[in-house]
């Protein structure tokens, strides 16, 4: 209840733009009247905010719409030439850069591999900078850069607080990058980036209570409650990968034992394979990507070891997903990131079966469990939406007095 | 964004009353100006809502306050004679009824024991009715009755959907009670009732992200995000007692295995004792209350078996509390209900030690873990606040045109 009028104005400005951006794929233009109806704002407020966004060049006027004999209504749409947003997904095995227009349509995409031993801050910074340069975007047109790094992030300070898989503690990433990329940089993590991508464009659209489960090298969950990203007290909510699945189980990078991540993250799945078939040709001991890809091919070809590894992985993942259903009672759980994309349908089917045995009936019946259907890289997309939000928040307000 | 103006008015009406009620224990009277400042409402809106609450007899004018040479400000306060609220805590081992004034001060309190075999719906209904009658409140003065029953509840339908410890499925409790108690009845569960009690009057006051862990026969968690109770998609969020602590572990009433509840609920703690010392005189096989009380006395007296049982229980509970910290990143976790009250300080100390080993450092440092400090029965208190909220929501709006 204690939001200031500035907070409310910034939130409404963002909400109007979000509404128009999220209409992507449907009608690409909208009237001020429709915006007011859809957002619950008064027509005067909606028109005023649309005016601001026109002044900023984020919207353009695109013509008129009949209104059943009344005065034709002016239509606005996102301006595809209205500046650029950059979303950078820094993962354990790659750096992925995407350039977007203000409608968050991808204009360019660059990926560089990261080798597991290349995890010192200055090495990662070098890859971020070189892949940004390879994306070939005019810095003068960039409104903001969103950067996702694994682990816990101090967003306001621009610091990677703890990245367990790299053993990073309090790395001042924004400061390290500032000399190289003289642009507004916004740091966050893949859990929250994926959540926001699903909420705007994916299975979370129009839903209130959403969980996006991120299955990569690390694992975690992005959470939305009441239709909004939930961050928790210190911006570290969603560390589901470090909740305990097996008391006194496998040792985890975080210092605890039996964490979900040690059974269903890419290295955990490799361990499941090693436990079952230590000499399997699918096992590439130093290459997570190759191992997961080999498993995916194995499952598709009916290889019994591959099928068994996926079943065993789903046995753990299904229990941990059932825990999310029982605790959070969401409308949808989306399986996202590269391991989910690779193991896809077979993993999903097994997970659903395990969840059916472990979750309470009523919340289970209310939860749709699905694979991410977003094209492209959801982490880059989410990181770019954070940059857009930050850009709008940083403007003086009101723009028109 | 799609709330109607009626929704907003009802929410603001409740918020103003909540603000004045929650001032209990501090200044007991407040000016319209102060309400406007504290809630972020305009003075005109605050004054209008105060007028409504005066008309309803929930507030009274109590005099004037100097305002530094300006016009003295009229003060209002909760009217202790303004109707009665009843909160009924139906637990597995007792029915507890409390009568409150509109400031939620307890006026009367009645408890009847429930024996484990007395769990058929008609038996439970009989105890609810007889303890309500023993509380001796004039029905004509009752604004509403909040009833908390264990398990999953369909609040709108007044149905107990699933109470695992009683094996209840879809019991239409409100209909069964309606013939006996011809009053507005509001059904919910102890997780949410305790959460709201802590949020208004306990360790959750003024905090945004709060978890109340309920340790009784069943266990679960009440959740608040952004300062508001979180219900989830089907009003069953918080079933933390049925998240898995041990894959393939102890069989649970819910049909799953290894649930948190089977290790740290009262019957689970009895099992911990039985596993360790099957012939212990502290073990009362058919009496949870007596066994937990004996353990509490044992720990206080330094009995090594009792100490070991509490340590073992805390080993499980601490891991499950660390999971809540990692996933939810709350500001405070409150241990509530009768088992927490009985085992108290010794359990809390052990739990904190286990959490320190299992939770991530940053969210751990931000979380206060504490025992409930509420006097009286928090479930009855929370149930009565639900009844108050329901009473205010059901009124036509605006009351003054
Ligand atoms: Zn861990
Ligand atoms: Zn269970």
mmCIF file with all atom_site columns, N, CA, C and O in Angstrom, chain A residues 291-317:
data_model
loop_
_atom_site.group_PDB
_atom_site.id
_atom_site.type_symbol
_atom_site.label_atom_id
_atom_site.label_alt_id
_atom_site.label_comp_id
_atom_site.label_asym_id
_atom_site.label_entity_id
_atom_site.label_seq_id
_atom_site.pdbx_PDB_ins_code
_atom_site.Cartn_x
_atom_site.Cartn_y
_atom_site.Cartn_z
_atom_site.occupancy
_atom_site.B_iso_or_equiv
_atom_site.pdbx_formal_charge
_atom_site.auth_seq_id
_atom_site.auth_comp_id
_atom_site.auth_asym_id
_atom_site.auth_atom_id
_atom_site.pdbx_PDB_model_num
ATOM 1   N N  . UNK A 1 291 ? 27.171 -35.587 -23.889 1.00 0.00 ? 291 UNK A N  1
ATOM 2   C CA . UNK A 1 291 ? 26.544 -36.708 -23.189 1.00 0.00 ? 291 UNK A CA 1
ATOM 3   C C  . UNK A 1 291 ? 25.019 -36.616 -23.237 1.00 0.00 ? 291 UNK A C  1
ATOM 4   O O  . UNK A 1 291 ? 24.333 -37.601 -23.535 1.00 0.00 ? 291 UNK A O  1
ATOM 5   N N  . UNK A 1 292 ? 24.499 -35.427 -22.954 1.00 0.00 ? 292 UNK A N  1
ATOM 6   C CA . UNK A 1 292 ? 23.037 -35.264 -22.969 1.00 0.00 ? 292 UNK A CA 1
ATOM 7   C C  . UNK A 1 292 ? 22.504 -35.492 -24.393 1.00 0.00 ? 292 UNK A C  1
ATOM 8   O O  . UNK A 1 292 ? 21.472 -36.153 -24.594 1.00 0.00 ? 292 UNK A O  1
ATOM 9   N N  . UNK A 1 293 ? 23.234 -34.986 -25.397 1.00 0.00 ? 293 UNK A N  1
ATOM 10  C CA . UNK A 1 293 ? 22.813 -35.197 -26.786 1.00 0.00 ? 293 UNK A CA 1
ATOM 11  C C  . UNK A 1 293 ? 22.821 -36.687 -27.133 1.00 0.00 ? 293 UNK A C  1
ATOM 12  O O  . UNK A 1 293 ? 21.894 -37.194 -27.801 1.00 0.00 ? 293 UNK A O  1
ATOM 13  N N  . UNK A 1 294 ? 23.833 -37.414 -26.676 1.00 0.00 ? 294 UNK A N  1
ATOM 14  C CA . UNK A 1 294 ? 23.908 -38.861 -26.941 1.00 0.00 ? 294 UNK A CA 1
ATOM 15  C C  . UNK A 1 294 ? 22.746 -39.587 -26.265 1.00 0.00 ? 294 UNK A C  1
ATOM 16  O O  . UNK A 1 294 ? 22.132 -40.500 -26.848 1.00 0.00 ? 294 UNK A O  1
ATOM 17  N N  . UNK A 1 295 ? 22.417 -39.177 -25.034 1.00 0.00 ? 295 UNK A N  1
ATOM 18  C CA . UNK A 1 295 ? 21.269 -39.775 -24.338 1.00 0.00 ? 295 UNK A CA 1
ATOM 19  C C  . UNK A 1 295 ? 19.981 -39.519 -25.117 1.00 0.00 ? 295 UNK A C  1
ATOM 20  O O  . UNK A 1 295 ? 19.150 -40.421 -25.265 1.00 0.00 ? 295 UNK A O  1
ATOM 21  N N  . UNK A 1 296 ? 19.831 -38.295 -25.604 1.00 0.00 ? 296 UNK A N  1
ATOM 22  C CA . UNK A 1 296 ? 18.617 -37.944 -26.352 1.00 0.00 ? 296 UNK A CA 1
ATOM 23  C C  . UNK A 1 296 ? 18.492 -38.812 -27.609 1.00 0.00 ? 296 UNK A C  1
ATOM 24  O O  . UNK A 1 296 ? 17.412 -39.343 -27.900 1.00 0.00 ? 296 UNK A O  1
ATOM 25  N N  . UNK A 1 297 ? 19.613 -38.978 -28.303 1.00 0.00 ? 297 UNK A N  1
ATOM 26  C CA . UNK A 1 297 ? 19.589 -39.838 -29.490 1.00 0.00 ? 297 UNK A CA 1
ATOM 27  C C  . UNK A 1 297 ? 19.288 -41.279 -29.089 1.00 0.00 ? 297 UNK A C  1
ATOM 28  O O  . UNK A 1 297 ? 18.528 -41.991 -29.747 1.00 0.00 ? 297 UNK A O  1
ATOM 29  N N  . UNK A 1 298 ? 19.897 -41.721 -27.973 1.00 0.00 ? 298 UNK A N  1
ATOM 30  C CA . UNK A 1 298 ? 19.670 -43.083 -27.491 1.00 0.00 ? 298 UNK A CA 1
ATOM 31  C C  . UNK A 1 298 ? 18.196 -43.342 -27.187 1.00 0.00 ? 298 UNK A C  1
ATOM 32  O O  . UNK A 1 298 ? 17.633 -44.368 -27.578 1.00 0.00 ? 298 UNK A O  1
ATOM 33  N N  . UNK A 1 299 ? 17.559 -42.408 -26.489 1.00 0.00 ? 299 UNK A N  1
ATOM 34  C CA . UNK A 1 299 ? 16.140 -42.575 -26.147 1.00 0.00 ? 299 UNK A CA 1
ATOM 35  C C  . UNK A 1 299 ? 15.303 -42.635 -27.422 1.00 0.00 ? 299 UNK A C  1
ATOM 36  O O  . UNK A 1 299 ? 14.419 -43.484 -27.563 1.00 0.00 ? 299 UNK A O  1
ATOM 37  N N  . UNK A 1 300 ? 15.606 -41.736 -28.361 1.00 0.00 ? 300 UNK A N  1
ATOM 38  C CA . UNK A 1 300 ? 14.851 -41.716 -29.618 1.00 0.00 ? 300 UNK A CA 1
ATOM 39  C C  . UNK A 1 300 ? 14.996 -43.040 -30.357 1.00 0.00 ? 300 UNK A C  1
ATOM 40  O O  . UNK A 1 300 ? 14.052 -43.518 -30.996 1.00 0.00 ? 300 UNK A O  1
ATOM 41  N N  . UNK A 1 301 ? 16.176 -43.652 -30.235 1.00 0.00 ? 301 UNK A N  1
ATOM 42  C CA . UNK A 1 301 ? 16.407 -44.924 -30.916 1.00 0.00 ? 301 UNK A CA 1
ATOM 43  C C  . UNK A 1 301 ? 16.040 -46.142 -30.091 1.00 0.00 ? 301 UNK A C  1
ATOM 44  O O  . UNK A 1 301 ? 16.303 -47.276 -30.494 1.00 0.00 ? 301 UNK A O  1
ATOM 45  N N  . UNK A 1 302 ? 15.468 -45.933 -28.902 1.00 0.00 ? 302 UNK A N  1
ATOM 46  C CA . UNK A 1 302 ? 15.036 -47.050 -28.071 1.00 0.00 ? 302 UNK A CA 1
ATOM 47  C C  . UNK A 1 302 ? 16.159 -47.769 -27.330 1.00 0.00 ? 302 UNK A C  1
ATOM 48  O O  . UNK A 1 302 ? 15.959 -48.876 -26.815 1.00 0.00 ? 302 UNK A O  1
ATOM 49  N N  . UNK A 1 303 ? 17.319 -47.144 -27.212 1.00 0.00 ? 303 UNK A N  1
ATOM 50  C CA . UNK A 1 303 ? 18.430 -47.745 -26.463 1.00 0.00 ? 303 UNK A CA 1
ATOM 51  C C  . UNK A 1 303 ? 18.023 -47.951 -24.999 1.00 0.00 ? 303 UNK A C  1
ATOM 52  O O  . UNK A 1 303 ? 17.627 -47.003 -24.316 1.00 0.00 ? 303 UNK A O  1
ATOM 53  N N  . UNK A 1 304 ? 18.082 -49.210 -24.503 1.00 0.00 ? 304 UNK A N  1
ATOM 54  C CA . UNK A 1 304 ? 17.545 -49.484 -23.158 1.00 0.00 ? 304 UNK A CA 1
ATOM 55  C C  . UNK A 1 304 ? 18.300 -48.745 -22.043 1.00 0.00 ? 304 UNK A C  1
ATOM 56  O O  . UNK A 1 304 ? 17.683 -48.339 -21.055 1.00 0.00 ? 304 UNK A O  1
ATOM 57  N N  . UNK A 1 305 ? 19.600 -48.562 -22.192 1.00 0.00 ? 305 UNK A N  1
ATOM 58  C CA . UNK A 1 305 ? 20.345 -47.824 -21.161 1.00 0.00 ? 305 UNK A CA 1
ATOM 59  C C  . UNK A 1 305 ? 19.889 -46.366 -21.132 1.00 0.00 ? 305 UNK A C  1
ATOM 60  O O  . UNK A 1 305 ? 19.628 -45.795 -20.055 1.00 0.00 ? 305 UNK A O  1
ATOM 61  N N  . UNK A 1 306 ? 19.771 -45.767 -22.291 1.00 0.00 ? 306 UNK A N  1
ATOM 62  C CA . UNK A 1 306 ? 19.327 -44.368 -22.354 1.00 0.00 ? 306 UNK A CA 1
ATOM 63  C C  . UNK A 1 306 ? 17.931 -44.215 -21.758 1.00 0.00 ? 306 UNK A C  1
ATOM 64  O O  . UNK A 1 306 ? 17.666 -43.289 -20.979 1.00 0.00 ? 306 UNK A O  1
ATOM 65  N N  . UNK A 1 307 ? 17.042 -45.156 -22.101 1.00 0.00 ? 307 UNK A N  1
ATOM 66  C CA . UNK A 1 307 ? 15.680 -45.105 -21.559 1.00 0.00 ? 307 UNK A CA 1
ATOM 67  C C  . UNK A 1 307 ? 15.713 -45.211 -20.037 1.00 0.00 ? 307 UNK A C  1
ATOM 68  O O  . UNK A 1 307 ? 15.022 -44.485 -19.320 1.00 0.00 ? 307 UNK A O  1
ATOM 69  N N  . UNK A 1 308 ? 16.573 -46.105 -19.539 1.00 0.00 ? 308 UNK A N  1
ATOM 70  C CA . UNK A 1 308 ? 16.658 -46.305 -18.087 1.00 0.00 ? 308 UNK A CA 1
ATOM 71  C C  . UNK A 1 308 ? 17.214 -45.068 -17.384 1.00 0.00 ? 308 UNK A C  1
ATOM 72  O O  . UNK A 1 308 ? 16.771 -44.724 -16.284 1.00 0.00 ? 308 UNK A O  1
ATOM 73  N N  . UNK A 1 309 ? 18.179 -44.409 -18.017 1.00 0.00 ? 309 UNK A N  1
ATOM 74  C CA . UNK A 1 309 ? 18.731 -43.191 -17.411 1.00 0.00 ? 309 UNK A CA 1
ATOM 75  C C  . UNK A 1 309 ? 17.666 -42.095 -17.349 1.00 0.00 ? 309 UNK A C  1
ATOM 76  O O  . UNK A 1 309 ? 17.538 -41.395 -16.335 1.00 0.00 ? 309 UNK A O  1
ATOM 77  N N  . UNK A 1 310 ? 16.879 -41.974 -18.415 1.00 0.00 ? 310 UNK A N  1
ATOM 78  C CA . UNK A 1 310 ? 15.822 -40.957 -18.410 1.00 0.00 ? 310 UNK A CA 1
ATOM 79  C C  . UNK A 1 310 ? 14.761 -41.298 -17.358 1.00 0.00 ? 310 UNK A C  1
ATOM 80  O O  . UNK A 1 310 ? 14.277 -40.423 -16.628 1.00 0.00 ? 310 UNK A O  1
ATOM 81  N N  . UNK A 1 311 ? 14.419 -42.583 -17.239 1.00 0.00 ? 311 UNK A N  1
ATOM 82  C CA . UNK A 1 311 ? 13.443 -43.001 -16.230 1.00 0.00 ? 311 UNK A CA 1
ATOM 83  C C  . UNK A 1 311 ? 13.953 -42.697 -14.821 1.00 0.00 ? 311 UNK A C  1
ATOM 84  O O  . UNK A 1 311 ? 13.212 -42.194 -13.972 1.00 0.00 ? 311 UNK A O  1
ATOM 85  N N  . UNK A 1 312 ? 15.230 -43.009 -14.588 1.00 0.00 ? 312 UNK A N  1
ATOM 86  C CA . UNK A 1 312 ? 15.818 -42.770 -13.268 1.00 0.00 ? 312 UNK A CA 1
ATOM 87  C C  . UNK A 1 312 ? 15.869 -41.265 -12.976 1.00 0.00 ? 312 UNK A C  1
ATOM 88  O O  . UNK A 1 312 ? 15.540 -40.828 -11.870 1.00 0.00 ? 312 UNK A O  1
ATOM 89  N N  . UNK A 1 313 ? 16.246 -40.489 -13.955 1.00 0.00 ? 313 UNK A N  1
ATOM 90  C CA . UNK A 1 313 ? 16.285 -39.029 -13.790 1.00 0.00 ? 313 UNK A CA 1
ATOM 91  C C  . UNK A 1 313 ? 14.883 -38.497 -13.500 1.00 0.00 ? 313 UNK A C  1
ATOM 92  O O  . UNK A 1 313 ? 14.685 -37.647 -12.617 1.00 0.00 ? 313 UNK A O  1
ATOM 93  N N  . UNK A 1 314 ? 13.895 -39.018 -14.224 1.00 0.00 ? 314 UNK A N  1
ATOM 94  C CA . UNK A 1 314 ? 12.508 -38.575 -14.039 1.00 0.00 ? 314 UNK A CA 1
ATOM 95  C C  . UNK A 1 314 ? 11.976 -38.982 -12.670 1.00 0.00 ? 314 UNK A C  1
ATOM 96  O O  . UNK A 1 314 ? 11.112 -38.310 -12.106 1.00 0.00 ? 314 UNK A O  1
ATOM 97  N N  . UNK A 1 315 ? 12.478 -40.082 -12.140 1.00 0.00 ? 315 UNK A N  1
ATOM 98  C CA . UNK A 1 315 ? 12.055 -40.512 -10.811 1.00 0.00 ? 315 UNK A CA 1
ATOM 99  C C  . UNK A 1 315 ? 12.417 -39.432 -9.782  1.00 0.00 ? 315 UNK A C  1
ATOM 100 O O  . UNK A 1 315 ? 11.608 -39.092 -8.910  1.00 0.00 ? 315 UNK A O  1
ATOM 101 N N  . UNK A 1 316 ? 13.614 -38.868 -9.910  1.00 0.00 ? 316 UNK A N  1
ATOM 102 C CA . UNK A 1 316 ? 14.011 -37.778 -9.014  1.00 0.00 ? 316 UNK A CA 1
ATOM 103 C C  . UNK A 1 316 ? 13.293 -36.482 -9.375  1.00 0.00 ? 316 UNK A C  1
ATOM 104 O O  . UNK A 1 316 ? 12.746 -35.794 -8.518  1.00 0.00 ? 316 UNK A O  1
ATOM 105 N N  . UNK A 1 317 ? 13.308 -36.158 -10.662 1.00 0.00 ? 317 UNK A N  1
ATOM 106 C CA . UNK A 1 317 ? 12.713 -34.891 -11.091 1.00 0.00 ? 317 UNK A CA 1
ATOM 107 C C  . UNK A 1 317 ? 11.213 -34.856 -10.777 1.00 0.00 ? 317 UNK A C  1
ATOM 108 O O  . UNK A 1 317 ? 10.689 -33.831 -10.323 1.00 0.00 ? 317 UNK A O  1
#
